[in-house]
PDB file of C-alpha atoms in Angstrom:
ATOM      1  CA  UNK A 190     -13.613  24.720   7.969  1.00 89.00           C
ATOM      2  CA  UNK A 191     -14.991  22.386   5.108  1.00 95.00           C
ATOM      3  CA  UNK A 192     -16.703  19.327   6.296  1.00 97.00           C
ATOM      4  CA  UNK A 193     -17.778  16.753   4.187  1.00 98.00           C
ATOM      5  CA  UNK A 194     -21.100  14.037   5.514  1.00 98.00           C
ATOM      6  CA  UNK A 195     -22.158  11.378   3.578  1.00 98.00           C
ATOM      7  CA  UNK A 196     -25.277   8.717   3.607  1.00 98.00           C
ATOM      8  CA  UNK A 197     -26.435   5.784   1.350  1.00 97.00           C
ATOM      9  CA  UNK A 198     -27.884   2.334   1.516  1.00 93.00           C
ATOM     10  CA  UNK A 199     -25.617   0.172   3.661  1.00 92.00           C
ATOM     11  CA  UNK A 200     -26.672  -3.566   2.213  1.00 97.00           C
ATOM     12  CA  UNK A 201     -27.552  -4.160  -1.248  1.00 97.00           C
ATOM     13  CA  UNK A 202     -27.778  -7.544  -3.246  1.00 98.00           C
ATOM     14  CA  UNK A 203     -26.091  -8.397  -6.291  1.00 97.00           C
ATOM     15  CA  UNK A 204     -27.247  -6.763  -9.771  1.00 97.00           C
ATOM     16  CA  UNK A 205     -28.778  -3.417  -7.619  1.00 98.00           C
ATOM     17  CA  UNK A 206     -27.631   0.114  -8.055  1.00 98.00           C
ATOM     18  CA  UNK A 207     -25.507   1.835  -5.234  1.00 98.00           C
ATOM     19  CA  UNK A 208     -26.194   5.224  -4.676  1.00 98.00           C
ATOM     20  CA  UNK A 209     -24.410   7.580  -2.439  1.00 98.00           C
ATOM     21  CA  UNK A 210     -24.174  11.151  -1.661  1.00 98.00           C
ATOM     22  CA  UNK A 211     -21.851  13.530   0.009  1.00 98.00           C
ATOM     23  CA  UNK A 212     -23.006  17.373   1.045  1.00 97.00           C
ATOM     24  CA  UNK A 213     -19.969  20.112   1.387  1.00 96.00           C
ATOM     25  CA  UNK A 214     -20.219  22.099   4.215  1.00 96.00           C
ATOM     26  CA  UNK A 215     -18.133  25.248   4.390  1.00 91.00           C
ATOM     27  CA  UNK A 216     -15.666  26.333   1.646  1.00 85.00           C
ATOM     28  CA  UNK A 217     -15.848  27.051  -2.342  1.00 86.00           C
ATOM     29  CA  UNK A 218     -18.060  24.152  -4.028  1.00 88.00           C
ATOM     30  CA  UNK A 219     -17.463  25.602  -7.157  1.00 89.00           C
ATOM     31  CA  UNK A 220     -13.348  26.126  -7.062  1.00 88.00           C
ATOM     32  CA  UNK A 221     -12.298  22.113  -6.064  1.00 93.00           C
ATOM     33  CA  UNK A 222     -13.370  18.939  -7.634  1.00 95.00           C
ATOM     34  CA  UNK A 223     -14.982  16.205  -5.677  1.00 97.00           C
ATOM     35  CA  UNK A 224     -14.208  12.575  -5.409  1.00 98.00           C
ATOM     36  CA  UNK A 225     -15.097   9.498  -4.506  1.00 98.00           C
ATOM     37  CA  UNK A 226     -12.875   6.530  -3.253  1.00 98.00           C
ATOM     38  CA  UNK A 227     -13.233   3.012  -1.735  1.00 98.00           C
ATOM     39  CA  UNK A 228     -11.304   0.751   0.166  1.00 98.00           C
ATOM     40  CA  UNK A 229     -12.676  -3.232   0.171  1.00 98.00           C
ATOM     41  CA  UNK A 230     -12.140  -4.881   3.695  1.00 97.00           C
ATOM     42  CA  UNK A 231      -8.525  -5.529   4.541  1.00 96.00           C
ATOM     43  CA  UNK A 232      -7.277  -3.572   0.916  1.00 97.00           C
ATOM     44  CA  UNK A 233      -5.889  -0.170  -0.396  1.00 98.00           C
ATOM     45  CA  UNK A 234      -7.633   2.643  -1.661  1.00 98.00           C
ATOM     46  CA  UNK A 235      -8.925   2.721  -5.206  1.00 98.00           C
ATOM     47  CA  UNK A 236     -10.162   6.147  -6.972  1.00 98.00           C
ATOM     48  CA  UNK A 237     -13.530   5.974  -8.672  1.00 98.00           C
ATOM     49  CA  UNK A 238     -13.623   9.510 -10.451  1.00 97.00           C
ATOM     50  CA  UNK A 239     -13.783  12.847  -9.968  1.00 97.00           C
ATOM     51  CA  UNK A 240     -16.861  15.633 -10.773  1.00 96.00           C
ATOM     52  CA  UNK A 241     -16.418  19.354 -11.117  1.00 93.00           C
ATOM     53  CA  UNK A 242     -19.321  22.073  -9.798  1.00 92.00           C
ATOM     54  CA  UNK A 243     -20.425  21.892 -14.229  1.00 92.00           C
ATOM     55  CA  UNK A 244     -21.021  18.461 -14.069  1.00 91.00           C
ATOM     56  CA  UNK A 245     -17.940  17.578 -15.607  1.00 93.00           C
ATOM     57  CA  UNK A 246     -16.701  13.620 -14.748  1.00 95.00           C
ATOM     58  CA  UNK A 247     -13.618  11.621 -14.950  1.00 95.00           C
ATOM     59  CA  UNK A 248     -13.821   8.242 -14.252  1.00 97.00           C
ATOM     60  CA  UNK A 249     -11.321   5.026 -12.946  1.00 96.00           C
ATOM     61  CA  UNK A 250     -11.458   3.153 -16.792  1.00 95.00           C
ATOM     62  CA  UNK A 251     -11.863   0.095 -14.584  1.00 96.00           C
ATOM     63  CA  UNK A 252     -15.583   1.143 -13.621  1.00 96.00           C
ATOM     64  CA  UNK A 253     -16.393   3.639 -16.247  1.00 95.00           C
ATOM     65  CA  UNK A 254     -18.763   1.540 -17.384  1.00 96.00           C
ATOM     66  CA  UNK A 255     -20.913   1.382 -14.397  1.00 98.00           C
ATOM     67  CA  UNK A 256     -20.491   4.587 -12.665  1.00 98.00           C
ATOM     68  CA  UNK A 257     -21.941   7.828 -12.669  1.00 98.00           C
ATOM     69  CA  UNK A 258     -20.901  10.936 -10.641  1.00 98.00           C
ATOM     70  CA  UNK A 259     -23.179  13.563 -10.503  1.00 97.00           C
ATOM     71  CA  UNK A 260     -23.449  17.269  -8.761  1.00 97.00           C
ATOM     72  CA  UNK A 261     -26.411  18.993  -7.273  1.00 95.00           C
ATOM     73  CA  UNK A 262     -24.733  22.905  -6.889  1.00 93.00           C
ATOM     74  CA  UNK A 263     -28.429  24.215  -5.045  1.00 93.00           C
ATOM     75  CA  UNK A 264     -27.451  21.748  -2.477  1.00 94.00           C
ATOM     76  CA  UNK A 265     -23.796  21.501  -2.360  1.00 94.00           C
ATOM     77  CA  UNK A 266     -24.048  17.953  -2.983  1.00 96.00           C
ATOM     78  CA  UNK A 267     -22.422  15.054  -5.184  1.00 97.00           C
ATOM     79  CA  UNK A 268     -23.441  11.833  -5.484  1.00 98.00           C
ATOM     80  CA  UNK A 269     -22.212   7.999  -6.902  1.00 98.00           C
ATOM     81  CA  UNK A 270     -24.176   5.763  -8.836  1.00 98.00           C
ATOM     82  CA  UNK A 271     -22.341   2.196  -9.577  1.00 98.00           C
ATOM     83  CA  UNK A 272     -25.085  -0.126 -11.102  1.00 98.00           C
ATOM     84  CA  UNK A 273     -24.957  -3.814 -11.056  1.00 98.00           C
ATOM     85  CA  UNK A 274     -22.719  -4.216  -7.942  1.00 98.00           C
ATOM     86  CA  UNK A 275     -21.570  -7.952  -7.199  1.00 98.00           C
ATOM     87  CA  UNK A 276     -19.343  -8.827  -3.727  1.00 98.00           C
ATOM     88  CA  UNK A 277     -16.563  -7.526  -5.412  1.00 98.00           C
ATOM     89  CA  UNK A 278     -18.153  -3.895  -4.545  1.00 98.00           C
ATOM     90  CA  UNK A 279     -18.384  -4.377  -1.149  1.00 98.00           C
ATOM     91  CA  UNK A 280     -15.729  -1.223   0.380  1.00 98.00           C
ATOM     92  CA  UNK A 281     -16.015   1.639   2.728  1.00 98.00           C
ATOM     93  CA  UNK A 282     -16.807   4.273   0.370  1.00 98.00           C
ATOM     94  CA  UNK A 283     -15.160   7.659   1.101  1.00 98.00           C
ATOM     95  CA  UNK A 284     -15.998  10.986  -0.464  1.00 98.00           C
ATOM     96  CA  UNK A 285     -13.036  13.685  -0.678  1.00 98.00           C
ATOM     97  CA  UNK A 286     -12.675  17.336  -1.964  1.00 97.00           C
ATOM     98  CA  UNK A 287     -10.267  17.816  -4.346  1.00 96.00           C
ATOM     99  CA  UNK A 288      -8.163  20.840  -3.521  1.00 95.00           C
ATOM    100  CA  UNK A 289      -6.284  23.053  -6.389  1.00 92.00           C
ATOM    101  CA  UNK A 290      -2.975  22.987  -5.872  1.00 89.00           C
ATOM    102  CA  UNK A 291      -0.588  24.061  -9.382  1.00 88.00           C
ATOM    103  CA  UNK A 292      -1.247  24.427 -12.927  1.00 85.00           C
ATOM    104  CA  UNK A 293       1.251  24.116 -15.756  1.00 85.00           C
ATOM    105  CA  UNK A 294       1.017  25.761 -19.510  1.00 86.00           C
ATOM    106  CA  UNK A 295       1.961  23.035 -22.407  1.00 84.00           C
ATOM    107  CA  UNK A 296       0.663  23.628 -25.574  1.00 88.00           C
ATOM    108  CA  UNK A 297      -1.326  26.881 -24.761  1.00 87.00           C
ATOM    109  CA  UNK A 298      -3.065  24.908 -22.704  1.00 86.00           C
ATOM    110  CA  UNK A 299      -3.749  24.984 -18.975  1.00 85.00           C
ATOM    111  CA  UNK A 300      -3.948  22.203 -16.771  1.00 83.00           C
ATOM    112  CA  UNK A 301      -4.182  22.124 -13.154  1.00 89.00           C
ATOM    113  CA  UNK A 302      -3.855  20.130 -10.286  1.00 93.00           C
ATOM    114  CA  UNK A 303      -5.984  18.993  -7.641  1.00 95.00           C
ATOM    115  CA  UNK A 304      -5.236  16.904  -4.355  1.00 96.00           C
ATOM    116  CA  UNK A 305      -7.372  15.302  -1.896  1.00 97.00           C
ATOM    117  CA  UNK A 306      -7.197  17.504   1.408  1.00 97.00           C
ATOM    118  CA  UNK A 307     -10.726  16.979   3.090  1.00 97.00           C
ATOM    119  CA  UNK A 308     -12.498  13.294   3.344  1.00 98.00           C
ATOM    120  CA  UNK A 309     -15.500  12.303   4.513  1.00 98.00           C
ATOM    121  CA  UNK A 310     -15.903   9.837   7.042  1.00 98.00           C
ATOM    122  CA  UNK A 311     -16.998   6.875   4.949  1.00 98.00           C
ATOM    123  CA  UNK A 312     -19.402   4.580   4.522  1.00 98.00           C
ATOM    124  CA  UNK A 313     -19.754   1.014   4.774  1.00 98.00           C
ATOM    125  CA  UNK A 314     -21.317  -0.828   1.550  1.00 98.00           C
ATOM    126  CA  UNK A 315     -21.896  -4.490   1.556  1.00 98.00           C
ATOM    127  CA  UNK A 316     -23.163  -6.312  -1.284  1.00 98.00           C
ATOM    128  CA  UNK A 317     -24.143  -9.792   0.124  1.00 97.00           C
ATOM    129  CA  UNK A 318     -27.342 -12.418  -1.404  1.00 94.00           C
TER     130      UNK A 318
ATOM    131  CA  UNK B 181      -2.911   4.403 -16.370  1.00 92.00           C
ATOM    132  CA  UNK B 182      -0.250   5.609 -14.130  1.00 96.00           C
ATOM    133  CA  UNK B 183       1.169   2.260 -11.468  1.00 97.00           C
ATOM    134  CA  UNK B 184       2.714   3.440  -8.040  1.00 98.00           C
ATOM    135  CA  UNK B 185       4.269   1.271  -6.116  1.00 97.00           C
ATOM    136  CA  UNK B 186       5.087   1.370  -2.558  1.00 97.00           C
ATOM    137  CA  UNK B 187       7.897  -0.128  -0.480  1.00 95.00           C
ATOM    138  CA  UNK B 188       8.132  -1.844   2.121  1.00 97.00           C
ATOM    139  CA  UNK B 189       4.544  -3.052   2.458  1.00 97.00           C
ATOM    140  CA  UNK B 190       5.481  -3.585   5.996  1.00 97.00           C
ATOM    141  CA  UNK B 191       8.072  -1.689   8.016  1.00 97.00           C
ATOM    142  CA  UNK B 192       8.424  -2.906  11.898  1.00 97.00           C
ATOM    143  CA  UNK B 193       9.799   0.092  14.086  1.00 97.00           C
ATOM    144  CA  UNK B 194       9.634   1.267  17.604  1.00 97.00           C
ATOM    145  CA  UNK B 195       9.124   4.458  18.619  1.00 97.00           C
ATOM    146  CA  UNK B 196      11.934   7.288  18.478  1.00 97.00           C
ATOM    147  CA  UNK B 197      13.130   5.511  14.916  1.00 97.00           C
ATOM    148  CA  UNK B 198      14.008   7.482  12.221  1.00 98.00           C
ATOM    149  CA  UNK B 199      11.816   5.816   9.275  1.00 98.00           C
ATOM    150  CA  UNK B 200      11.203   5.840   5.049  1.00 98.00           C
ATOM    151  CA  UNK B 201       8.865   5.061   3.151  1.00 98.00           C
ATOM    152  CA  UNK B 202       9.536   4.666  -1.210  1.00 98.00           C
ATOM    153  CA  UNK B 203       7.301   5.386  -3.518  1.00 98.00           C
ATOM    154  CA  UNK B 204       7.774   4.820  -7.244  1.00 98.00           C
ATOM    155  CA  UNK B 205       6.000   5.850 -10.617  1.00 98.00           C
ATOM    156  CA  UNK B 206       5.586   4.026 -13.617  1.00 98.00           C
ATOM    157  CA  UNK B 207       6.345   7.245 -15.561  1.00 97.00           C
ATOM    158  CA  UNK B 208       6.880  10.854 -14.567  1.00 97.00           C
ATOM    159  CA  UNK B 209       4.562  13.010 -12.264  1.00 96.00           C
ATOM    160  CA  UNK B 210       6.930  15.873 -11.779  1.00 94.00           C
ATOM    161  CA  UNK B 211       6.348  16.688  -7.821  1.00 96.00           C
ATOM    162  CA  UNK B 212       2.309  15.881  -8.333  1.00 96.00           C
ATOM    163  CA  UNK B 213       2.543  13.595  -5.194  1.00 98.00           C
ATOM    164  CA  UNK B 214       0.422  13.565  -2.109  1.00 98.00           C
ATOM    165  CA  UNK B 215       1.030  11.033   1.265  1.00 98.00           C
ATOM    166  CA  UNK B 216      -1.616  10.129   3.398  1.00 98.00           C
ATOM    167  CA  UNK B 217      -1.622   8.329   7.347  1.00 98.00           C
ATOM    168  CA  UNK B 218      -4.701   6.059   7.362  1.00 98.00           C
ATOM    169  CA  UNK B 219      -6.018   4.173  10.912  1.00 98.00           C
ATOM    170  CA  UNK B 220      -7.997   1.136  11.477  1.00 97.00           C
ATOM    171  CA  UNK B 221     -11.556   2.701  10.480  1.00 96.00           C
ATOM    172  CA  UNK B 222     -10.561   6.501   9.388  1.00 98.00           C
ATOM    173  CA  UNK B 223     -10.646   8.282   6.865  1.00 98.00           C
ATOM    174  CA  UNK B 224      -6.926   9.173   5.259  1.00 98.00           C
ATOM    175  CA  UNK B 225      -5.497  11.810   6.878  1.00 98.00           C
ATOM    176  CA  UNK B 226      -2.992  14.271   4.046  1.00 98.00           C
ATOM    177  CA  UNK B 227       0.003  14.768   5.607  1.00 98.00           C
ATOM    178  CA  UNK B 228       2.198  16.435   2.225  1.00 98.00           C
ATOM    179  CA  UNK B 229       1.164  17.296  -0.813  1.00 97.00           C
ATOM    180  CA  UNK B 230       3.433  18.634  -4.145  1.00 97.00           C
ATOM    181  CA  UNK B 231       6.100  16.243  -3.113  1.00 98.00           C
ATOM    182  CA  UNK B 232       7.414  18.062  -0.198  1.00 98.00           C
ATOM    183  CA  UNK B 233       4.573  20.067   1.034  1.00 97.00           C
ATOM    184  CA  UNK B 234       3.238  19.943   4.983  1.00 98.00           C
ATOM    185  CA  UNK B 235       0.120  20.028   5.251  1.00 97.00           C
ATOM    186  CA  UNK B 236      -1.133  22.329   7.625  1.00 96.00           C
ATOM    187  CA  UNK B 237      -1.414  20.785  11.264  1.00 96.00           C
ATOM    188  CA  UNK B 238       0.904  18.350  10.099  1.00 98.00           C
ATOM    189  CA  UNK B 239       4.015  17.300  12.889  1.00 97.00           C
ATOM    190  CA  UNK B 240       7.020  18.721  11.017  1.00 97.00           C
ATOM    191  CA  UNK B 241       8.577  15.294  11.893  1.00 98.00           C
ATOM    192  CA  UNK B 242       6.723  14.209   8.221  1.00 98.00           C
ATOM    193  CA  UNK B 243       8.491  15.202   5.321  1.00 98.00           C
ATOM    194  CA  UNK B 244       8.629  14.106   1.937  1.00 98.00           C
ATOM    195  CA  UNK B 245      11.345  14.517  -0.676  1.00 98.00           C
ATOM    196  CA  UNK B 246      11.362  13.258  -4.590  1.00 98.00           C
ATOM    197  CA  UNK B 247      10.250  14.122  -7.882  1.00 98.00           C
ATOM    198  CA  UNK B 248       9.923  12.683 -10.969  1.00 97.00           C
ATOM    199  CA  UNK B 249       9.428   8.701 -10.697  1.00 98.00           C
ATOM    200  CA  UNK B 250      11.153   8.787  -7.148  1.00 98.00           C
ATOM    201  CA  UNK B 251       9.217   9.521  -3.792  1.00 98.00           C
ATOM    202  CA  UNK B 252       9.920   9.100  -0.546  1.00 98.00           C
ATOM    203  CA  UNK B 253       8.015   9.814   3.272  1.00 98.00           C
ATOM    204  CA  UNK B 254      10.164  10.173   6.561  1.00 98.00           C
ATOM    205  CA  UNK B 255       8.854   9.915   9.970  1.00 98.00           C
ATOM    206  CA  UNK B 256      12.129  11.619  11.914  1.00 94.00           C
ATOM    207  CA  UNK B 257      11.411   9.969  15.446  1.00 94.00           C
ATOM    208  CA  UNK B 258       8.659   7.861  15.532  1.00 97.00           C
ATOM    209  CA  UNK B 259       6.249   8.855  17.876  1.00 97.00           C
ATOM    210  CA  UNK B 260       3.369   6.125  19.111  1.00 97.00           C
ATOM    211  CA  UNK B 261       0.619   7.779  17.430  1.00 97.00           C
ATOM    212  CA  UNK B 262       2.653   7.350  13.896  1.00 97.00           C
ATOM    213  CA  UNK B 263       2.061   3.767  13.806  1.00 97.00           C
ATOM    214  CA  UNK B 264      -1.017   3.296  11.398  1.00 98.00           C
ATOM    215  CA  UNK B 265      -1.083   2.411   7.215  1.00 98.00           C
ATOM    216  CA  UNK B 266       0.728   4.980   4.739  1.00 98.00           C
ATOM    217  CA  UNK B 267       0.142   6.045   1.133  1.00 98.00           C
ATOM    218  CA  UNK B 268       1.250   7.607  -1.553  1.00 98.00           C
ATOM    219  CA  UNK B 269      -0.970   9.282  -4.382  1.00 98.00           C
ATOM    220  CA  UNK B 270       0.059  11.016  -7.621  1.00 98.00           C
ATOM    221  CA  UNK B 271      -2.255  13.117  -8.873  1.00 97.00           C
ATOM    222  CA  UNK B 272      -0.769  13.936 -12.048  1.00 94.00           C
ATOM    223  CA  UNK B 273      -2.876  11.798 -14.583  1.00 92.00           C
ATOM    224  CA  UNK B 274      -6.321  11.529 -12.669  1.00 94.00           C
ATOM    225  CA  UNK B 275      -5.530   9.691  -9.274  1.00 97.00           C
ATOM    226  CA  UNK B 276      -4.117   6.528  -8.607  1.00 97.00           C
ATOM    227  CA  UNK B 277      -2.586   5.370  -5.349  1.00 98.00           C
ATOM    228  CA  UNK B 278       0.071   2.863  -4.038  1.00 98.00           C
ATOM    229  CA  UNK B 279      -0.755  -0.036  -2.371  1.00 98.00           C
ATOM    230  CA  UNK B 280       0.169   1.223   1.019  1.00 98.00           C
ATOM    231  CA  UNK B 281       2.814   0.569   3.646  1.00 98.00           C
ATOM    232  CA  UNK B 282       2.074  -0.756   7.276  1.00 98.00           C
ATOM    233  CA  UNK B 283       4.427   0.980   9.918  1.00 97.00           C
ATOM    234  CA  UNK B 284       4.232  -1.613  12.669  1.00 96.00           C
TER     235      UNK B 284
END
């Protein structure tokens, strides 16, 4: 059964670097994608982006600019990086395989497509002066 | 980007109801939908996937119809452990979710 445990700093101030990280326990790190998500106090869930067991990213074009997902396959491990946090980045921060669920053919090209099955418990971030 | 939007954002019920939940997208995500049950301070729980899917260990008294632009979740007799936030999820164009219904 695939578990997923996560850790990072709990309290940071404005303009400093969050860092996360999420280990896979159990289950094919290399077949799924892995994501992260947050959900600010009292709001919905928001994607953040998505890394493959290559390094491969996709990123919400919202915070492209300051995030960075990154994998470390010798540990079964992903992390997120979101520099220069302000309030506004204050969220439980969840961590979530994505599963492989269909792929089409359109243009000789394959695509498939992943959904979130397995989530991490999550982790409180606040950014606060 | 692809918009989903949810509806109601609140639903009152009481338990043994037969209850839906709407989802729409802003453009087409064939049957590349997902629901999810979320509590006060869990995780999201995936109760169907690919539109229609059950999830394994999922109460059959979740299903989920649609395709398209057109979604819908439906609890068939509300049970009191079924009251919590639901949400939709297309995962057709990266991921984007709606902004979740409260079941009340």
């Amino acid at each position: 059964q695939v578990q997923l445990r996560q850790w990072g700093a709990g309290l940071l101030k404005p303009s400093e670097t969050l860092s996360l990280t999420c280990a896979v326990y159990g289950g094919s790190f290399s077949d799924n994608y892995w994501n992260w998500i947050r959900q600010p106090p009292g709001k919905g869930l928001e994607w953040i982006g998505e890394v493959d067991h290559s390094g491969g990213a996709n990123y919400n074009s919202s915070l492209k600019t300051r995030v960075t997902i990154s994998v470390d396959t010798s540990k079964n491990q992903f992390s997120l990086r979101l520099t220069s946090v302000t309030a506004a980045d204050t969220a439980v921060y969840f961590c979530a395989r994505g599963f492989k669920d269909g792929s089409i053919i359109q243009n000789r090209r394959v695509y498939y497509y992943y959904y979130m099955d397995v989530w991490g418990k999550g982790t409180t971030v606040t950014v606060s002066s | 980007d692809i918009q989903m939007t949810q509806f109601p954002s609140t639903l009152s019920a009481s338990v043994g109801d037969r209850v839906t939940i709407t989802c729409r997208a802003s453009q087409s995500i064939s049957t590349w939908l997902a629901w999810f049950q979320q509590k006060p301070g869990q995780a999201p729980k995936l109760l169907i996937y690919k539109a229609s899917s059950l999830q394994s260990g999922v109460s059959s008294r979740f299903s989920g119809s649609g395709s398209g632009t057109e979604f819908s979740l439906t609890i068939s007799s509300l049970q009191p452990d079924d009251f919590a936030t639901y949400y939709c999820q297309q995962y057709q164009s990266l991921y984007s979710f709606g902004q979740g219904t409260n079941l009340e």
